[in-house]
Short mmCIF file of C-alpha atoms in Angstrom, two decimals:
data_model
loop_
_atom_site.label_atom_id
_atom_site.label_comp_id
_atom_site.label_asym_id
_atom_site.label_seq_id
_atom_site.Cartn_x
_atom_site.Cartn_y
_atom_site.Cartn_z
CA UNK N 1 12.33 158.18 -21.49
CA UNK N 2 14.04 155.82 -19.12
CA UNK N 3 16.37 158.34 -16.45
CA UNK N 4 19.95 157.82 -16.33
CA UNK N 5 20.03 156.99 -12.99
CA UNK N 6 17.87 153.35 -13.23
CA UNK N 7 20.44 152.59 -16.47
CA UNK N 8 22.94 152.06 -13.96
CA UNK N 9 20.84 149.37 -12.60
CA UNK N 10 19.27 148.05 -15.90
CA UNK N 11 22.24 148.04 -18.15
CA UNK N 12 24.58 146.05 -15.61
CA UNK N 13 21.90 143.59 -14.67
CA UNK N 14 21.13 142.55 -18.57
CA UNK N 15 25.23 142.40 -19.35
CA UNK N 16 25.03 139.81 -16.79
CA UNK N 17 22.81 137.83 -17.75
CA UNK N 18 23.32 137.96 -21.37
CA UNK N 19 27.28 136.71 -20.58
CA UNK N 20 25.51 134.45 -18.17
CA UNK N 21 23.73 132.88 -21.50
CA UNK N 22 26.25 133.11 -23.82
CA UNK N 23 27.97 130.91 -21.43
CA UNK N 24 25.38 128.35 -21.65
CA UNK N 25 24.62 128.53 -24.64
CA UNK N 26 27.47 129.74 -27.29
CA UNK N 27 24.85 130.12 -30.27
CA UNK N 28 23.25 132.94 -28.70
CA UNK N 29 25.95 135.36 -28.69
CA UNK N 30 24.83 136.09 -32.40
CA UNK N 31 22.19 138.02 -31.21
CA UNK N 32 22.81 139.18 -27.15
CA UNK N 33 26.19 140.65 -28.03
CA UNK N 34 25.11 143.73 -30.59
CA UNK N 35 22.01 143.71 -27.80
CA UNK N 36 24.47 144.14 -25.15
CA UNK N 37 26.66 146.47 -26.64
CA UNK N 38 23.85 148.65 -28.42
CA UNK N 39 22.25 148.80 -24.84
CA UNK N 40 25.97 149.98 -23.76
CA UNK N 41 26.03 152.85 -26.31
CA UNK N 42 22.26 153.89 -25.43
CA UNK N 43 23.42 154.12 -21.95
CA UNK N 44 26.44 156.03 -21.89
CA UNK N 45 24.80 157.90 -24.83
CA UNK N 46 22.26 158.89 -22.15
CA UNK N 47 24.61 159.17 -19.39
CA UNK N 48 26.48 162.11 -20.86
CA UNK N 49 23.41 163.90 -22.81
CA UNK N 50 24.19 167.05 -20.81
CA UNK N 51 27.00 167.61 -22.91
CA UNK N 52 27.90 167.48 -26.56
CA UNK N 53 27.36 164.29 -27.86
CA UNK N 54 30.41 164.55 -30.39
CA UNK N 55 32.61 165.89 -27.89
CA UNK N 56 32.17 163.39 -25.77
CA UNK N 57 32.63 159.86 -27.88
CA UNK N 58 35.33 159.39 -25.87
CA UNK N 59 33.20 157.82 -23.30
CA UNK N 60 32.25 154.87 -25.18
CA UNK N 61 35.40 153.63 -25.62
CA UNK N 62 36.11 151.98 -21.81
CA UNK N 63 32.88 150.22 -21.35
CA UNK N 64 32.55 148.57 -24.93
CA UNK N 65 36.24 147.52 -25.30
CA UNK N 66 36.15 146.32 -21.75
CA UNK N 67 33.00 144.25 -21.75
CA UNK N 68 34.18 142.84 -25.10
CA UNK N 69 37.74 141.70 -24.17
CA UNK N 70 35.94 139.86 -20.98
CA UNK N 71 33.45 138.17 -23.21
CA UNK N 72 36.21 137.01 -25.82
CA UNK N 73 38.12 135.48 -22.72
CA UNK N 74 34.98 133.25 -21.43
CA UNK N 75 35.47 131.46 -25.43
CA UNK N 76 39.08 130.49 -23.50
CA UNK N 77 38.27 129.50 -20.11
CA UNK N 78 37.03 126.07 -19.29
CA UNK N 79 37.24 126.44 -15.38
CA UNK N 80 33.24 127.38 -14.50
CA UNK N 81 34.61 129.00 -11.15
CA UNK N 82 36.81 131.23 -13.40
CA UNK N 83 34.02 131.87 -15.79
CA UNK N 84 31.92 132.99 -13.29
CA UNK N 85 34.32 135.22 -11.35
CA UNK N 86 35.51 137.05 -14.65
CA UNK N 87 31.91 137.54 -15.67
CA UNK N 88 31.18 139.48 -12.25
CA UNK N 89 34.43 141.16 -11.94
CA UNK N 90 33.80 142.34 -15.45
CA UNK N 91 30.01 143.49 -15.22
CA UNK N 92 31.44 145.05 -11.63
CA UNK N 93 34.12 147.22 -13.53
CA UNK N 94 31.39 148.42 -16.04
CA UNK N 95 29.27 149.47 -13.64
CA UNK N 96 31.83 151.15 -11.34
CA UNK N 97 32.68 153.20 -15.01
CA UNK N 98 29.31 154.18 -16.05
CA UNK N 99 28.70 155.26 -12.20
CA UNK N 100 31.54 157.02 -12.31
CA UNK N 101 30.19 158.76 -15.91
CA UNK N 102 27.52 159.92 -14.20
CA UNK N 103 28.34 161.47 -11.73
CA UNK N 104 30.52 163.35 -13.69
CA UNK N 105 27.88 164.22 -16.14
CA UNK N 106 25.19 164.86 -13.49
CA UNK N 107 26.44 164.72 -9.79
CA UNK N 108 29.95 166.51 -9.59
CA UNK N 109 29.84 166.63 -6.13
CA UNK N 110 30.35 162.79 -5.70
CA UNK N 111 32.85 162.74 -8.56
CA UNK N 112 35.87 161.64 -7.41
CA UNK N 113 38.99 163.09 -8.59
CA UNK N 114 40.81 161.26 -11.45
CA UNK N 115 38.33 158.07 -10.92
CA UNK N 116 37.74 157.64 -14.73
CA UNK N 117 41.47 158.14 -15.37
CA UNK N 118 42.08 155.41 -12.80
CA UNK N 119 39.47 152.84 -14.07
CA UNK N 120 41.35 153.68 -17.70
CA UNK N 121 44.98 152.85 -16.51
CA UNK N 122 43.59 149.42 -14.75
CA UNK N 123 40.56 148.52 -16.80
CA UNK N 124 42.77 149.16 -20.34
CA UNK N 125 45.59 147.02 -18.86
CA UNK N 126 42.91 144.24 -17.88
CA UNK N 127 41.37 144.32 -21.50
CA UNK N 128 44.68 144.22 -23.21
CA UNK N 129 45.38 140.83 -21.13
CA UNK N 130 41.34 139.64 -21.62
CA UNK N 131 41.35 140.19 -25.44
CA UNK N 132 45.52 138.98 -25.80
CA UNK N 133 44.77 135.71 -23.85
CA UNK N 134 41.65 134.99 -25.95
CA UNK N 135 43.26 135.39 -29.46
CA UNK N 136 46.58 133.45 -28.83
CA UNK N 137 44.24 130.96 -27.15
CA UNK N 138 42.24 130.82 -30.68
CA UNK N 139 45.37 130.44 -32.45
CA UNK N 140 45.96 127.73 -30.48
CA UNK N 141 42.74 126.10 -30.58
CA UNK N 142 41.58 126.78 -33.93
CA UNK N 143 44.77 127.92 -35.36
CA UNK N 144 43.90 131.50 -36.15
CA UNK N 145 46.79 132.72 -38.54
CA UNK N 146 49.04 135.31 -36.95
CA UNK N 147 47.94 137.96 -39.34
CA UNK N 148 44.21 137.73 -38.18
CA UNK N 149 45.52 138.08 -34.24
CA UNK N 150 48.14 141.35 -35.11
CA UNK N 151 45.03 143.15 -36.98
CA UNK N 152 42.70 142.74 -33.90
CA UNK N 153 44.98 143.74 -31.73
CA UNK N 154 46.08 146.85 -33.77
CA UNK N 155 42.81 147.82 -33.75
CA UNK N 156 42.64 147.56 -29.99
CA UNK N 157 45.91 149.06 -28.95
CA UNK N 158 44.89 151.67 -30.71
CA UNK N 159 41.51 152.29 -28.59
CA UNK N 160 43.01 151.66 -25.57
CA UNK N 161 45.73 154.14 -26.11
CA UNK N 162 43.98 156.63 -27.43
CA UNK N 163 41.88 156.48 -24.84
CA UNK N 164 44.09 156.45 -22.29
CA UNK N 165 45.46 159.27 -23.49
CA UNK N 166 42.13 160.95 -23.77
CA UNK N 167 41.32 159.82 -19.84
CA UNK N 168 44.88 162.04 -19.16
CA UNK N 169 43.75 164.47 -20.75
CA UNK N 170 46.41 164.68 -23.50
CA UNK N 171 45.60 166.64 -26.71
CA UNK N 172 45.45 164.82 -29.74
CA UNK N 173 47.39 166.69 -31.44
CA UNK N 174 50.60 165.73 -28.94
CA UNK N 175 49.56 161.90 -28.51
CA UNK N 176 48.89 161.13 -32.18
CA UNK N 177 52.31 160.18 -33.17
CA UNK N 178 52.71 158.78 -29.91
CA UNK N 179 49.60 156.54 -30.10
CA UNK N 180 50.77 155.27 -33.70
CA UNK N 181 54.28 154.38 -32.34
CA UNK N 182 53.94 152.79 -29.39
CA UNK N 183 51.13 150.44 -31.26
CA UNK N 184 53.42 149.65 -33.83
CA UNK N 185 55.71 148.83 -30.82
CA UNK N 186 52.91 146.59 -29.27
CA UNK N 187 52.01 145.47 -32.34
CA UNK N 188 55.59 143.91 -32.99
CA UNK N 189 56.25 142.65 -29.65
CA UNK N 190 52.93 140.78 -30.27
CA UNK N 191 54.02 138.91 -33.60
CA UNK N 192 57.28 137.90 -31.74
CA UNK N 193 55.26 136.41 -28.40
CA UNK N 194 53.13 134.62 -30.93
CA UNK N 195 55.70 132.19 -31.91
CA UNK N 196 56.83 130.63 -28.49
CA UNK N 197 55.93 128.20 -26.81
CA UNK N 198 53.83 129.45 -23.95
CA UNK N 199 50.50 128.90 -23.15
CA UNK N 200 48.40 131.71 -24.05
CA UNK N 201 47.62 133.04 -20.92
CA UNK N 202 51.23 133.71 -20.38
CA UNK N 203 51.72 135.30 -23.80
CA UNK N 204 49.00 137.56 -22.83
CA UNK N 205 50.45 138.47 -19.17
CA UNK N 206 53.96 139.15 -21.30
CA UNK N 207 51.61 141.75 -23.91
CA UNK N 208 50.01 142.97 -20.83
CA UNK N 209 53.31 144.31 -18.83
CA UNK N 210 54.82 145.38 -22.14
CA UNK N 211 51.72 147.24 -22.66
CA UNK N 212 51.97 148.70 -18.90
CA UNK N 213 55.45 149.98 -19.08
CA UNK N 214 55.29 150.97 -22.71
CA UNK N 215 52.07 153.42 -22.26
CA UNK N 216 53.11 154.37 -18.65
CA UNK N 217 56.53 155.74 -19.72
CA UNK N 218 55.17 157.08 -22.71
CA UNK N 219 52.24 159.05 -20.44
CA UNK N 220 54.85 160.43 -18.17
CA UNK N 221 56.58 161.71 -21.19
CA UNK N 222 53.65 164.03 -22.89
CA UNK N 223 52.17 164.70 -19.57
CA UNK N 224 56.10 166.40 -18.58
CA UNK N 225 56.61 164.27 -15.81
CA UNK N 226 59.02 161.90 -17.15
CA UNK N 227 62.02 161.38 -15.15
CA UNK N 228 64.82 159.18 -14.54
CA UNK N 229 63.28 158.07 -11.61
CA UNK N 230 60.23 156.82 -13.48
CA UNK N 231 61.96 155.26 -16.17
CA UNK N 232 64.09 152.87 -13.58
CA UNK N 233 60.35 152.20 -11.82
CA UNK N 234 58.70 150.42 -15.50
CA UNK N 235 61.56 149.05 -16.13
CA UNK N 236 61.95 147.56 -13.16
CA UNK N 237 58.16 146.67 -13.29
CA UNK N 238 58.77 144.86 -16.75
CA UNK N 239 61.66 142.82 -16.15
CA UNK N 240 60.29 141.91 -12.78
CA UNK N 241 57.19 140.97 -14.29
CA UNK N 242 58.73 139.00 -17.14
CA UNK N 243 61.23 137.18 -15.07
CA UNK N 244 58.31 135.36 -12.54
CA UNK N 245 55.92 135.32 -15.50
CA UNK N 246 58.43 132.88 -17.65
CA UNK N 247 59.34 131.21 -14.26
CA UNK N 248 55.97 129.90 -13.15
CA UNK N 249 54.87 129.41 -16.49
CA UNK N 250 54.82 125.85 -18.45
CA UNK N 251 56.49 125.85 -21.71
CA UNK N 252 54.60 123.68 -23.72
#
């Protein structure tokens, strides 16, 4: 039985060079992507054996949505330096995760406080923008119908949230309704961004900071830390955001 500790070196270094070949060569992500993400479940699977299995799906959640998302955006991108600098940023963010996994699981002492929670609040808001981009990009390209994009991505937001919640630790039984709405929410703001005449990067930047402040007031809320103070912050984030998004962008 292969030890947790070398899957931190063996996982990472075959995610790499399976997105390195799916780069290349397109056909082959048939048969390296459920490779790459069964070897992702094996590995966290393995990572947090220590504890029970059931209780602790959770942990799959980061690692598979965020590795996907990045590999949907390389279908986008036809700059090879991007390509190459999102598929090492993204193998880089794995890795930092499932390190971070582990040591919780099997070396508290080098644990850091709240790291998993942090790598959820960034890494979630990076996927959300990686998997957004790549679908409006396909409805551009190969003119996806809007339906098709809104079901993915109600899928997704519904991960990510959940998750986030989960990395907060929020009961379920208080971010539930919460998780539904603010989907819904996402889900609508989606359809709308879908119709104008953006290029798809900057529809998913726009998804991306309505994600941000959406989830980020809605975490302050449940965890009781919600105050006026906060809400002027996101919003102030948002319309920021918004406002230079739509001004360096080129309507198309």
């Amino acid at each position: 039985m292969i030890k947790p500790y070398y899957l931190l070196i063996i996982t990472p270094v075959f995610l790499f060079f399976s997105a390195e070949f799916i780069d290349y060569y397109p056909g082959s992500l048939y048969y390296l992507l459920p490779l790459a993400n069964a070897l992702l479940i094996f590995t966290v699977y393995n990572l947090i054996k220590k504890t029970s299995f059931l209780g602790s799906l959770d942990f799959f959640i980061f690692p598979l949505v965020f590795f996907n998302s990045s590999l949907a955006n390389l279908v986008v991108l036809n700059n090879e330096f991007f390509v190459q600098g999102l598929i090492f940023f993204s193998i880089g963010m794995v890795w930092y995760y499932l390190k971070a996994v582990y040591f919780f699981h099997y070396e508290p002492l080098f644990y850091k406080s709240f790291q998993i929670r942090n790598i959820s609040v960034y890494g979630n808001f990076l996927a959300v923008f990686f998997f957004s981009s790549a679908l409006f990009g396909m409805r551009s390209f190969l003119n996806w119908p809007v339906w098709g994009i809104v079901l993915v991505l109600t899928f997704l937001f519904l991960l990510v949230i959940y998750q986030l919640s989960w990395a907060h630790k929020i009961p379920p039984v208080d971010s539930g309704v919460h998780i539904f709405v603010d989907s819904l929410i996402l889900i609508e703001i989606a359809w709308s961004l879908s119709f104008l005449p953006l290029r798809f990067y900057i529809l998913g930047l726009l998804l991306s900071a309505a994600y941000y402040v959406i989830t980020g007031l809605t975490r302050h809320y449940l965890l009781g830390s919600l105050e006026a103070k906060n809400v002027k912050t996101y919003i102030g984030i948002g319309l920021f955001s918004v406002i230079i998004i739509l001004l360096s962008s080129r309507w198309i």
